Every structure is written in C-alpha cells, then in structure tokens.
mmCIF file of C-alpha atoms and ligand atoms in Angstrom:
data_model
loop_
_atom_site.group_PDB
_atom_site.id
_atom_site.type_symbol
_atom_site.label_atom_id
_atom_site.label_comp_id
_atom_site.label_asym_id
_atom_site.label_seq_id
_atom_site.Cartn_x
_atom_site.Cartn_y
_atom_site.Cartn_z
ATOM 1 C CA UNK A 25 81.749 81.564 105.690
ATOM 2 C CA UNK A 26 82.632 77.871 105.914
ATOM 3 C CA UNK A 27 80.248 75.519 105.231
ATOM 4 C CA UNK A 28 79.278 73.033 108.264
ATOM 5 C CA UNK A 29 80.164 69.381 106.964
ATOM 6 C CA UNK A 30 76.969 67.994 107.928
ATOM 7 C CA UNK A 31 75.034 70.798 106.099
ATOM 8 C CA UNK A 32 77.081 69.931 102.695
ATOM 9 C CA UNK A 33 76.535 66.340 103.216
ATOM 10 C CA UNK A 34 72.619 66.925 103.390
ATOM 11 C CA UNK A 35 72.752 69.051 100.608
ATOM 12 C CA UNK A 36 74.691 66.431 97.976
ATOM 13 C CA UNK A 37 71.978 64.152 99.064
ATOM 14 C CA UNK A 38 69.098 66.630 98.247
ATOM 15 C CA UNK A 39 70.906 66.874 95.161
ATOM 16 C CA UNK A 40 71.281 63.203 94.020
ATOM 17 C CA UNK A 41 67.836 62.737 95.456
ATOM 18 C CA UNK A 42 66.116 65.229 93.065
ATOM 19 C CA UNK A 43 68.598 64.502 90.340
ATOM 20 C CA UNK A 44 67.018 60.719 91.019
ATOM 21 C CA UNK A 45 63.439 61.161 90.495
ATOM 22 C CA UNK A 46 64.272 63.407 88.018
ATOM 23 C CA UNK A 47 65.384 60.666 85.802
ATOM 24 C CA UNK A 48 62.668 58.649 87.169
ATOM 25 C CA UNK A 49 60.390 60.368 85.994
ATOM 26 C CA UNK A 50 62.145 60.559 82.791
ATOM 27 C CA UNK A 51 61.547 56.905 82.634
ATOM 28 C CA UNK A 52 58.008 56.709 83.671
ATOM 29 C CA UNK A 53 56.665 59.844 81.713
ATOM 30 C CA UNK A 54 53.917 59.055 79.592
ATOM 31 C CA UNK A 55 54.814 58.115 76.094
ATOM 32 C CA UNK A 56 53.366 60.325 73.423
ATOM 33 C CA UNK A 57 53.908 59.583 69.864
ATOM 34 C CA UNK A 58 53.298 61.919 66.619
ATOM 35 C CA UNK A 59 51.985 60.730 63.427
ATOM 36 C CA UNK A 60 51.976 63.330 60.856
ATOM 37 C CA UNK A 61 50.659 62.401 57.184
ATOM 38 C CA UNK A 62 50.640 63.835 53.849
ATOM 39 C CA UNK A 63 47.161 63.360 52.832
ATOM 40 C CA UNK A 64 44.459 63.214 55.838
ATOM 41 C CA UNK A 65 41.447 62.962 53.393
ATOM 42 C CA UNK A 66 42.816 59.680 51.976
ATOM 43 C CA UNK A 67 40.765 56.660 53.652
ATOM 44 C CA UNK A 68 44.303 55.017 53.449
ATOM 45 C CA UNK A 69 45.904 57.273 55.579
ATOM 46 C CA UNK A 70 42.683 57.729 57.894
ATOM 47 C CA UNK A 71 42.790 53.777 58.228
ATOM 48 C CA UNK A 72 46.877 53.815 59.499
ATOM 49 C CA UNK A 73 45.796 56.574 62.272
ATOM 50 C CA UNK A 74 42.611 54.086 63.420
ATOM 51 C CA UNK A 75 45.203 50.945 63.469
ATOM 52 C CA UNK A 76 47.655 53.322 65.152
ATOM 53 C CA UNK A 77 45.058 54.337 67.970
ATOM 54 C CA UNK A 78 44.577 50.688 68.362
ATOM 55 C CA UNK A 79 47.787 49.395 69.194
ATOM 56 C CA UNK A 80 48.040 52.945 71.625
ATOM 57 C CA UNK A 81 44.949 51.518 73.280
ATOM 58 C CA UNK A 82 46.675 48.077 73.894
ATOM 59 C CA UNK A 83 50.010 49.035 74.684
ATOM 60 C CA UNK A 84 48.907 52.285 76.657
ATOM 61 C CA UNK A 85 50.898 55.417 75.065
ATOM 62 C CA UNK A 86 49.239 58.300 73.171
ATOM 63 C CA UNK A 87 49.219 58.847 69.731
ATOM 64 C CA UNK A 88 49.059 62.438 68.570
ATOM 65 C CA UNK A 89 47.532 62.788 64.987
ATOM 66 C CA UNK A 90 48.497 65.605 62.537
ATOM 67 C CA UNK A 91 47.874 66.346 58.967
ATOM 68 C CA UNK A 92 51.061 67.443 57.477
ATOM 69 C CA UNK A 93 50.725 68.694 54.167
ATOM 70 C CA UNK A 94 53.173 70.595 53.107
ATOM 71 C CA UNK A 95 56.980 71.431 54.694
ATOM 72 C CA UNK A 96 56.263 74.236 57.078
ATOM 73 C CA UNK A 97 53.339 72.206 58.532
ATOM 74 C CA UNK A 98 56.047 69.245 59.248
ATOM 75 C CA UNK A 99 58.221 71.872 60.897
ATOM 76 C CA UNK A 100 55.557 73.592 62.831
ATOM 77 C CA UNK A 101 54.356 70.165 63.920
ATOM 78 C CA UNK A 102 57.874 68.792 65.416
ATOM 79 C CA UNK A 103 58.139 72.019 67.333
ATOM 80 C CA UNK A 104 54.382 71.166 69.196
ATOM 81 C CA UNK A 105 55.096 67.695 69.520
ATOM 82 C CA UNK A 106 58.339 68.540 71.796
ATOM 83 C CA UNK A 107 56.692 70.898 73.317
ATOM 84 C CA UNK A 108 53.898 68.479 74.092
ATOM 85 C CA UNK A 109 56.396 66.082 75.819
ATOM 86 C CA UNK A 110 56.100 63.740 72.650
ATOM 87 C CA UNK A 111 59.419 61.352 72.603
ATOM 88 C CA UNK A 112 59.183 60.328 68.534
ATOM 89 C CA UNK A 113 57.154 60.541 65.704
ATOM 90 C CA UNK A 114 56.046 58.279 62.736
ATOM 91 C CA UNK A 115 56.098 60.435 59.405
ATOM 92 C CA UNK A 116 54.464 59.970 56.152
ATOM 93 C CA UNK A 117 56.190 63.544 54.288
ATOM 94 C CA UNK A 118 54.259 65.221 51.561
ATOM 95 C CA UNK A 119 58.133 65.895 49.940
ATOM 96 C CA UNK A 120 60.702 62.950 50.196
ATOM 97 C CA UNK A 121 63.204 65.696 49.465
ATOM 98 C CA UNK A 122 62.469 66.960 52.668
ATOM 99 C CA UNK A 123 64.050 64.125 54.202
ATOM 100 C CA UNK A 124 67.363 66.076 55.515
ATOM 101 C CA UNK A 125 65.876 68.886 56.500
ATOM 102 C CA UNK A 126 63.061 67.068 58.583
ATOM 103 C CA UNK A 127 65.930 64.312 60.160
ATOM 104 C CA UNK A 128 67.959 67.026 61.431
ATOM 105 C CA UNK A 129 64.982 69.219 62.993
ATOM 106 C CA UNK A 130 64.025 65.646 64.450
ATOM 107 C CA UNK A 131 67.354 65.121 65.871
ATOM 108 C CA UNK A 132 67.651 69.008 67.302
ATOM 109 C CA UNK A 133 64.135 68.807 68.554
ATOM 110 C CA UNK A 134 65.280 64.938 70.715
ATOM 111 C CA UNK A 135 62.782 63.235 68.694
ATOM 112 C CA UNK A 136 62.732 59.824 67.354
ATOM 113 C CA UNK A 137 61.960 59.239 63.672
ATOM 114 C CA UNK A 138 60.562 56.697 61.766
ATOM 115 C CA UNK A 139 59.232 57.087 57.941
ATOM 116 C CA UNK A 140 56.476 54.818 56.969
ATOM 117 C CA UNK A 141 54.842 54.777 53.136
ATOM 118 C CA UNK A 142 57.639 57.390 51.360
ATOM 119 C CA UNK A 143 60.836 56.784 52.177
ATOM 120 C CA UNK A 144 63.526 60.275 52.778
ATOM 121 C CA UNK A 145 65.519 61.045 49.636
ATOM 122 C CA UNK A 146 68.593 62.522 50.767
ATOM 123 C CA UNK A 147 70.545 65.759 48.878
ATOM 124 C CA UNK A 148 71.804 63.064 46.546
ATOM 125 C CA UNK A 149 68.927 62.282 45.841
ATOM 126 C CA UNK A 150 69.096 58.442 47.302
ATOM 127 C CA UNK A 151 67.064 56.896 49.572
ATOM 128 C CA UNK A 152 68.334 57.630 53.186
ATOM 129 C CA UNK A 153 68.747 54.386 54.166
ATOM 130 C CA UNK A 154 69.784 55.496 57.718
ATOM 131 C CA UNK A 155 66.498 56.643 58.586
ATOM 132 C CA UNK A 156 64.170 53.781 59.809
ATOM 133 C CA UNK A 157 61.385 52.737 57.123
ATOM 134 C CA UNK A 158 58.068 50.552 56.987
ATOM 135 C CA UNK A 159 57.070 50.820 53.359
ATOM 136 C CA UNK A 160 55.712 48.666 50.734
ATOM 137 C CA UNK A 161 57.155 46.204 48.142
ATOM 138 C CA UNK A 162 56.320 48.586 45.290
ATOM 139 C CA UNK A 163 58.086 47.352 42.441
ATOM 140 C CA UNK A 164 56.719 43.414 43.096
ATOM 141 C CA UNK A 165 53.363 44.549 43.620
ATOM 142 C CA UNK A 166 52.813 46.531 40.504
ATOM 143 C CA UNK A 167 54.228 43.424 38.717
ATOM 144 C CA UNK A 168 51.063 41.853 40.269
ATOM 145 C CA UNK A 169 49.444 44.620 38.760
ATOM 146 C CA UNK A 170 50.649 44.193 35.514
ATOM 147 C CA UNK A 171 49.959 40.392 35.695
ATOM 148 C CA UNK A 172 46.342 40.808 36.832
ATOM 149 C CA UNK A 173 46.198 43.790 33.682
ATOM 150 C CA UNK A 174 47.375 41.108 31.163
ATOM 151 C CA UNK A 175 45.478 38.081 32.412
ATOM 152 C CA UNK A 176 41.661 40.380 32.328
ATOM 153 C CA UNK A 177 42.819 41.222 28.665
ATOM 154 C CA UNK A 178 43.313 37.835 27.735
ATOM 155 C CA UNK A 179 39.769 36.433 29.543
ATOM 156 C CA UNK A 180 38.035 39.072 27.506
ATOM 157 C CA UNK A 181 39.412 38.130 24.261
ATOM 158 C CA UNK A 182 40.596 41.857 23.428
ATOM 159 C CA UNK A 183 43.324 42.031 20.886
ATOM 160 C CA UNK A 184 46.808 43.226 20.885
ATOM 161 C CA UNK A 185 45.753 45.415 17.991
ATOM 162 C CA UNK A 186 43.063 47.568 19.688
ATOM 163 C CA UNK A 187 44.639 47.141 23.359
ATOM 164 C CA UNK A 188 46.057 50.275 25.089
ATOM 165 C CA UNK A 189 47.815 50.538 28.592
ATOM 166 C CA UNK A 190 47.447 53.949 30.104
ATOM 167 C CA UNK A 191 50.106 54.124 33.177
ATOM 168 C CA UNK A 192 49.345 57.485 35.426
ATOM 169 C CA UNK A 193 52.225 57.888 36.718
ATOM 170 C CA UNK A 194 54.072 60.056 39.782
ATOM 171 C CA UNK A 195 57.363 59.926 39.085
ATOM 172 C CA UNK A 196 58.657 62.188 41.745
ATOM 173 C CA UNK A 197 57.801 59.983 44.139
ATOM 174 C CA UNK A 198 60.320 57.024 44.234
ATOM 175 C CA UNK A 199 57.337 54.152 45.142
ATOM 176 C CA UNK A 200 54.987 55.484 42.629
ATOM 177 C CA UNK A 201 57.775 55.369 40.091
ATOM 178 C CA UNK A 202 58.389 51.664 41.280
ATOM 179 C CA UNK A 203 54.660 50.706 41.662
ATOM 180 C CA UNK A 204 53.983 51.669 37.703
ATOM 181 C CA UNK A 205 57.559 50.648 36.396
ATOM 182 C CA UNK A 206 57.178 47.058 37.933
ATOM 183 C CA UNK A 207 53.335 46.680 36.291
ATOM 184 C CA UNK A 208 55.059 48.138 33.207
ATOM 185 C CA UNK A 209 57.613 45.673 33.491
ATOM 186 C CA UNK A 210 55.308 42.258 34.020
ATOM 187 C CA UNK A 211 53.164 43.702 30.889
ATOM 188 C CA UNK A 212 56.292 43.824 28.618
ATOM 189 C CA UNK A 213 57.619 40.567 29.760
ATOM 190 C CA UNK A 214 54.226 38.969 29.432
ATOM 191 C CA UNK A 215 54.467 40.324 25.476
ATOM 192 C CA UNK A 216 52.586 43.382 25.280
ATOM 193 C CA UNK A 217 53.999 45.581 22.630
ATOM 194 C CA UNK A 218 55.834 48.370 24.485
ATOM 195 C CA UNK A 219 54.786 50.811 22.236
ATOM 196 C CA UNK A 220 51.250 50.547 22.794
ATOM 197 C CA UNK A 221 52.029 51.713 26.659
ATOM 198 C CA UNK A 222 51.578 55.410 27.233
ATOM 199 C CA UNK A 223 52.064 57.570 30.044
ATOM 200 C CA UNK A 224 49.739 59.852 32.077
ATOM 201 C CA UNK A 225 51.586 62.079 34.924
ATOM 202 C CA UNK A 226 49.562 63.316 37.250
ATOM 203 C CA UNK A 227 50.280 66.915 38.828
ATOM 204 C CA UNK A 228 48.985 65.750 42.053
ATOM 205 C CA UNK A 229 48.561 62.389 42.974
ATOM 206 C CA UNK A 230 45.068 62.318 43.904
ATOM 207 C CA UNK A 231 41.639 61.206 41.757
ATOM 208 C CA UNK A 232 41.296 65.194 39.917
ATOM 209 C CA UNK A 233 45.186 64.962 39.355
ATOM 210 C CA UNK A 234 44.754 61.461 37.591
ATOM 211 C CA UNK A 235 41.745 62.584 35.909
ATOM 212 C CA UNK A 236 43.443 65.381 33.900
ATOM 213 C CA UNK A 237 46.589 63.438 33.262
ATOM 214 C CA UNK A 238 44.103 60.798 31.375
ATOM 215 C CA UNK A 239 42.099 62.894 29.457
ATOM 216 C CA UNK A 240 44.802 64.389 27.757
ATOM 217 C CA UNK A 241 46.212 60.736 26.768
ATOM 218 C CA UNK A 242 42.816 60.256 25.664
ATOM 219 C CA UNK A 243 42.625 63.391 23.084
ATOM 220 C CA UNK A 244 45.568 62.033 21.927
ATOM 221 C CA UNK A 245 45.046 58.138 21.672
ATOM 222 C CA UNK A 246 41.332 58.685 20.068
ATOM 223 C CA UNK A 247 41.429 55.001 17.922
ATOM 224 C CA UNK A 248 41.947 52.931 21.093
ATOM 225 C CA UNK A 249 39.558 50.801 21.635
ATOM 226 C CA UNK A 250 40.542 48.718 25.152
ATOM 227 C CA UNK A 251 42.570 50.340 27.753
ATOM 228 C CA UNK A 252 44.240 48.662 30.664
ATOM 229 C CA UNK A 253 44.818 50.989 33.236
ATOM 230 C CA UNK A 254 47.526 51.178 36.028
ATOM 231 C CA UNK A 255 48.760 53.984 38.749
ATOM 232 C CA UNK A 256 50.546 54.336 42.033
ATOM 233 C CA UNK A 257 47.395 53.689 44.291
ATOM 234 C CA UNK A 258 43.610 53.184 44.023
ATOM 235 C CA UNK A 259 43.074 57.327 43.085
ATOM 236 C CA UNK A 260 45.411 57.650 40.111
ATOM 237 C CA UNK A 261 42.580 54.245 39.114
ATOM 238 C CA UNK A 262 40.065 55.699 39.719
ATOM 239 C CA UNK A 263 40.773 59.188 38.240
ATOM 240 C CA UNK A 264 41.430 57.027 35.182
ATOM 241 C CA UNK A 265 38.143 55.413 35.216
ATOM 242 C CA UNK A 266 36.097 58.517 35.545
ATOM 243 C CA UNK A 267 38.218 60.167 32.624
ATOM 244 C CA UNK A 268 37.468 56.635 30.714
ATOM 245 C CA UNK A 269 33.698 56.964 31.767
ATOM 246 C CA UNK A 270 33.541 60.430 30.251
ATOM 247 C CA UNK A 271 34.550 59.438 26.729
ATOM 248 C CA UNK A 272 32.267 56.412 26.619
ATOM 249 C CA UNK A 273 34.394 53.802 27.567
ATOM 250 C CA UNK A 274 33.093 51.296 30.762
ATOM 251 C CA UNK A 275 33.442 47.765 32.090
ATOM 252 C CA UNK A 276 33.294 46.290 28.647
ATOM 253 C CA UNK A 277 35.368 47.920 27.405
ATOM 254 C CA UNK A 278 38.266 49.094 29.797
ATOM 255 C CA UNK A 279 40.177 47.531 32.556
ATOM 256 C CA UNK A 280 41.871 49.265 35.890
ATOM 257 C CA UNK A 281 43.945 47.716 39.132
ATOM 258 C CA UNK A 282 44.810 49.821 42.013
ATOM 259 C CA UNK A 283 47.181 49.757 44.749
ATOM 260 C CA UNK A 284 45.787 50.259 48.554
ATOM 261 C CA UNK A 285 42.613 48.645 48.561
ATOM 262 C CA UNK A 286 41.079 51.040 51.059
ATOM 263 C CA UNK A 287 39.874 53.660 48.675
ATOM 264 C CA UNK A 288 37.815 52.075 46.042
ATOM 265 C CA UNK A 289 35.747 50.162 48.261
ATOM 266 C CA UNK A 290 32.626 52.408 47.682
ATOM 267 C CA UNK A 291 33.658 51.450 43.676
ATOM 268 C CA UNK A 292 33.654 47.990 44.740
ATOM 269 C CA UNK A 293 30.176 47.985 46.425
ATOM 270 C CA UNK A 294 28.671 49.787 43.248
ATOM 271 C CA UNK A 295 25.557 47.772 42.325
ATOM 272 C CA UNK A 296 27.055 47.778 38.364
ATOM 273 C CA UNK A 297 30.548 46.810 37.721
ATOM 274 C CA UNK A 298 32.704 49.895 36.531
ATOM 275 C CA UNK A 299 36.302 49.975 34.925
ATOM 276 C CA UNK A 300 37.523 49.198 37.894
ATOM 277 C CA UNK A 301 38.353 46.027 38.063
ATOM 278 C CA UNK A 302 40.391 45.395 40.953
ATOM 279 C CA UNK A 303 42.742 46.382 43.742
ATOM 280 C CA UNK A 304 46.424 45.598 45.230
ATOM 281 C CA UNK A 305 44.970 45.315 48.979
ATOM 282 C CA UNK A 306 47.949 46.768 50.905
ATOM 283 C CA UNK A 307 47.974 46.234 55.325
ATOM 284 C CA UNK A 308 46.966 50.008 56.542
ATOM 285 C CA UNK A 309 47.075 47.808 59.773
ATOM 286 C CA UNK A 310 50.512 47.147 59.681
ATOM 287 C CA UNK A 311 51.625 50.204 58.402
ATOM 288 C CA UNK A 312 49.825 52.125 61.409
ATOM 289 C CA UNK A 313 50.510 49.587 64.398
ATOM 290 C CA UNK A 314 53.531 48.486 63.140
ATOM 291 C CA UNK A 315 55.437 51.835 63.211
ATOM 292 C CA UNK A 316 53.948 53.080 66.432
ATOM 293 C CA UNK A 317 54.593 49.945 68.074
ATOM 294 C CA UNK A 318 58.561 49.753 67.293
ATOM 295 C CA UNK A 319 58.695 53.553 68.515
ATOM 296 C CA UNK A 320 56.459 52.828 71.622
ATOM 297 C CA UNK A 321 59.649 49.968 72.662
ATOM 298 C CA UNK A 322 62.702 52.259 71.184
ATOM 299 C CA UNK A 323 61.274 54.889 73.548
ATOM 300 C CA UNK A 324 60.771 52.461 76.387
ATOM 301 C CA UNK A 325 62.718 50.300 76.272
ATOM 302 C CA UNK A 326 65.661 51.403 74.146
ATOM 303 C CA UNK A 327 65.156 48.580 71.697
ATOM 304 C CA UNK A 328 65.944 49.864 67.918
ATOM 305 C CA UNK A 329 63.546 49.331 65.432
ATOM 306 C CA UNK A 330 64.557 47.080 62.012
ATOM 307 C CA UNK A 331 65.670 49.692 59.664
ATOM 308 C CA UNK A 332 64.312 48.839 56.841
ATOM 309 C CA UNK A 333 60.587 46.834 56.438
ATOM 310 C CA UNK A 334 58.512 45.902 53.255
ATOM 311 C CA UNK A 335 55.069 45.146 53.421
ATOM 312 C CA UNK A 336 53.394 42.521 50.518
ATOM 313 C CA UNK A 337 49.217 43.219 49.000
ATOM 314 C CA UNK A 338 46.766 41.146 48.048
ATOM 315 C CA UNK A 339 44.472 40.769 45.007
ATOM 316 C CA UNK A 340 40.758 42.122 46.049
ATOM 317 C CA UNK A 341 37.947 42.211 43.146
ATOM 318 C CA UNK A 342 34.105 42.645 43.617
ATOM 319 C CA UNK A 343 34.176 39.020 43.968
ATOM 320 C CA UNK A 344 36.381 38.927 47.145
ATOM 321 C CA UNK A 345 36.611 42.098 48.754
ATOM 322 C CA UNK A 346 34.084 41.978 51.561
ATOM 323 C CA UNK A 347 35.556 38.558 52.963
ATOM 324 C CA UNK A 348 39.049 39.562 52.665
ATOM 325 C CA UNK A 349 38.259 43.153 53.908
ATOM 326 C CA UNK A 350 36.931 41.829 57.091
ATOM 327 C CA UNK A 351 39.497 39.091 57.086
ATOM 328 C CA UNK A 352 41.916 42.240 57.546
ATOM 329 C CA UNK A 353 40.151 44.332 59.869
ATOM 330 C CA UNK A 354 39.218 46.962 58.085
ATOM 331 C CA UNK A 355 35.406 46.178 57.207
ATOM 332 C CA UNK A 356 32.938 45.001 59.918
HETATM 333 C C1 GLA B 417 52.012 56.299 49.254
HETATM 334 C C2 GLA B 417 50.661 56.596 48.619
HETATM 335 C C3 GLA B 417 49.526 56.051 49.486
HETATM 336 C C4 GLA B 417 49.772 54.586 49.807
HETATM 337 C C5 GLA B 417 51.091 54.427 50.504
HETATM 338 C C6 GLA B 417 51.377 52.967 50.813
HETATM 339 O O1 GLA B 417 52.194 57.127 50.366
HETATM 340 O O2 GLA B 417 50.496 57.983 48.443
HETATM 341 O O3 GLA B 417 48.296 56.191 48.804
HETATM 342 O O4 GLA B 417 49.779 53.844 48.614
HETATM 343 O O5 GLA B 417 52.134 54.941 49.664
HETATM 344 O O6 GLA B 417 52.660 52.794 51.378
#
C-alpha cells in the first residue's frame, strides 16, 4: 500500500519533533557529577566532598559521593554513575596505575574525567598528561618542608652531630615521591649531611602504615638523639610522632611537618605541644570546588577544563592555625 503524502509528511514531523525534545532534554537534564576517592576516612578527603557539595549548592548540579578504594570499586562505581544519568566524574584513584584502564571504561561508559590529588600513570609508566588534573605543587612544597625542618633545628640549637631526618616515604605514588624528595632536597642544599637522612616506607600510607615504617628506623638508628621528621601528608607525621613518642622522644626533642593541614588539627589543639610541629596547609576547597566546577561547565556548556592545575600550601603551626583555618573555610 502507498503511503498518502500528507500522512508521510505528518509523520517526518512527529519524527523531528520527538527527535527535538529529545535533544532538549539532553540539554536540560539535570547534571549529576561523581566523586569517587581513595580514602573516605581521611578528613582531607571528607573536606574536598563538603567544598564539592558547596559549589553543587551554588551552581545547582548534584554531586554523587563514593568511596573508591580499591580497582573493582572504581569500576563498579562508573557503571552506577551512568546508570544514574551522571555526565562525568572527578576521581581521586587508590592505584595511579589504574589510570588506562579507568580512562577507557570512562570513555566507553560517555563519562567525563577529571583526576584531582594523584595524577594517572599510564602503561609507561608516565604521567598521562592527556587526562585533565588539579593536583598539588608537590615537589615545591616539600622544599618548604624541608626549609621549615632545617630552620626549627637551627632555633633549637641541636647539632649536626646528634641530628637525624627520618623521611616516611611512599614511593609508589608519584606526589609522595615528589613531596619527600623536594624536603630532601631543601635539607641537603641547606647543608645537612646526606648521610644522616634515612628512609621509612610505609606499606600503606596512612598513620599505622607510617608508624611501623618508623619504628623499624628507630631499632636501627638507636644513638640519635634529634629527629626531624618529614612524609607525604599530615598521617605519614603523625605516624612518625607516635612511633617517636613510644621510644621517649617528644617536643624537645624531635621535630615533624606535614602536608594537608586538615588532619592534624586535633594535634594542633592538644593542650601540650607534641612532635608535631607544623603543617603544609594545602586548599581541600579548591581541590573539591575547583574540579566539580570545571566539569559542571564542560558538561554544560562544552567549555574544556585547563588540563593541567597545581595548587600552592601554606605554613600552619599551633601559633597560626585557628586564624588561618578559618581564614580558609575550613574551621568555624
Ligand atoms: C594525596 C594524599 C592526600 C593529599 C592529596 C593532596 O592524594 O594521599 O592525603 O595529600 O594527595 O593532593
């Protein structure tokens, strides 16, 4: 049977009209934005979901909040999120060698990616620069570190002779490596002896991880009698400082600066000063609006994030840290 011309005519417009709202709606859907991190009990990574939510609230979009911890939790998630209707996610990876494998499940699933904190190592094992990044300045501020370190020891008149550093370190992960190389590097330059620097690697990077790693350096380094302690963030400190407290050593007699500045503030706040001197206080608040933000207008509005941003920190010490802490945001 022929089809009457004015019936096809009204059905190419039914067509085009639902193919229309179709891609109106497309437009107008709500936007819903993942943001998976590697460690959810870390106040630092609690404090980039809060700042996250924040800028959601402003801008109006959703952001969808999950702990990813290990690989299969990062696949699982990307398979809710587009099934949730979720247009891109923000991703903090508890593997940097996952990189590939979580790009192309990204890109398969229609999702937009951004890394923030730990940047993708590729199968090369280089950073894949392709994939869009918020991170930190690691290597300049664990030279702060190591400046900070080398001025305390001076103030407290403890000699080169009896003076330790104890590095825990994290080498696997490219911005741990970068954080304790750099304060390594500002110590040497500055003229500590390189052989009185040792080593701790942690297994895990969090405070029982760091705590292990520096009791074993201090079974073995049992004539020290100052140590200056550095690490990739405030937990591999303060790890360090418990393991310190444990043989005897305390504010008089031991030094540590962190990196983050959002999870020793219960140290800080301590009625008596401990080993811990000090931290790098990095922008959780940038890190958590920032990224969502830039994938809110990529989504919207097709406008492509900078590929590659560095965030700077800021000396806090008991002296300074509720002022600048509020300063920030992140304290009432
Ligand atoms: C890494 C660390 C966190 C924090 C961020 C900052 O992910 O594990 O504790 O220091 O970097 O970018």
């Amino acid at each position: 049977m022929k089809s009457h011309p004015f019936r096809l005519g009204c059905l190419i417009t039914l067509g085009l009209l639902t193919l229309a709202s179709l891609a109106s709606a497309a437009a107008t859907a709500p936007v819903k934005i993942g943001f998976l991190v590697k460690q959810p009990e870390e106040p630092w990574f609690q404090l980039e979901w809060k700042f996250a939510d924040q800028a959601a609230k402003e801008l109006g979009f959703t952001v969808i909040k999950i702990g990813a911890t290990d690989g299969e939790k990062v696949l699982s998630a990307i398979d809710n999120l587009a099934a949730n209707g979720a247009q891109g996610f923000v991703i903090c990876t508890p593997d940097t060698r996952l990189g590939a494998g979580i790009a192309a499940k990204a890109k398969s699933a229609g999702l937009k990616l951004i890394s923030v904190d730990d940047q993708f190592l590729g199968a090369n094992g280089q950073p894949m620069a392709a994939i869009h990044h918020l991170g930190i300045s690691a290597g300049k501020i664990g030279a702060d570190v190591g400046t900070t370190l080398f001025a305390e020891m001076k103030k407290r008149n403890w000699t080169a002779a009896d003076t330790a550093v104890c590095a825990v370190t994290f080498e696997e992960l490219a911005t741990a490596k970068e954080r304790t190389d750099g304060a390594i590097g500002a110590l040497t330059a500055a003229g500590f002896a390189k052989d009185h620097i040792f080593k701790a690697p942690q297994r895990t990077s969090d405070i029982p991880g760091a705590f292990d790693a520096v009791n074993i350096l201090l079974t073995q380094k049992p004539t020290v009698k100052h140590w200056l302690v550095c690490g990739m963030n405030d937990s591999a400190v303060l790890g360090a400082v418990r393991a310190l407290e444990s043989r005897g050593f305390a504010a008089d007699s031991s030094v540590g600066v962190g990196i983050n500045g959002t999870d020793c503030i219960v140290e800080l706040e301590k009625a008596k000063p401990t080993s811990f001197y000090g931290s790098m206080l990095l922008s959780p608040k940038r890190h958590g609006s920032e990224t969502v933000t830039m994938m809110y207008h990529w989504i919207k509005d097709g406008q492509e994030p900078a590929l590659d941003s560095r965030t700077t920190g800021i000396l806090i010490t008991r002296e300074n840290f509720r002022q600048v802490l509020k300063e920030q945001g992140i304290r009432e």
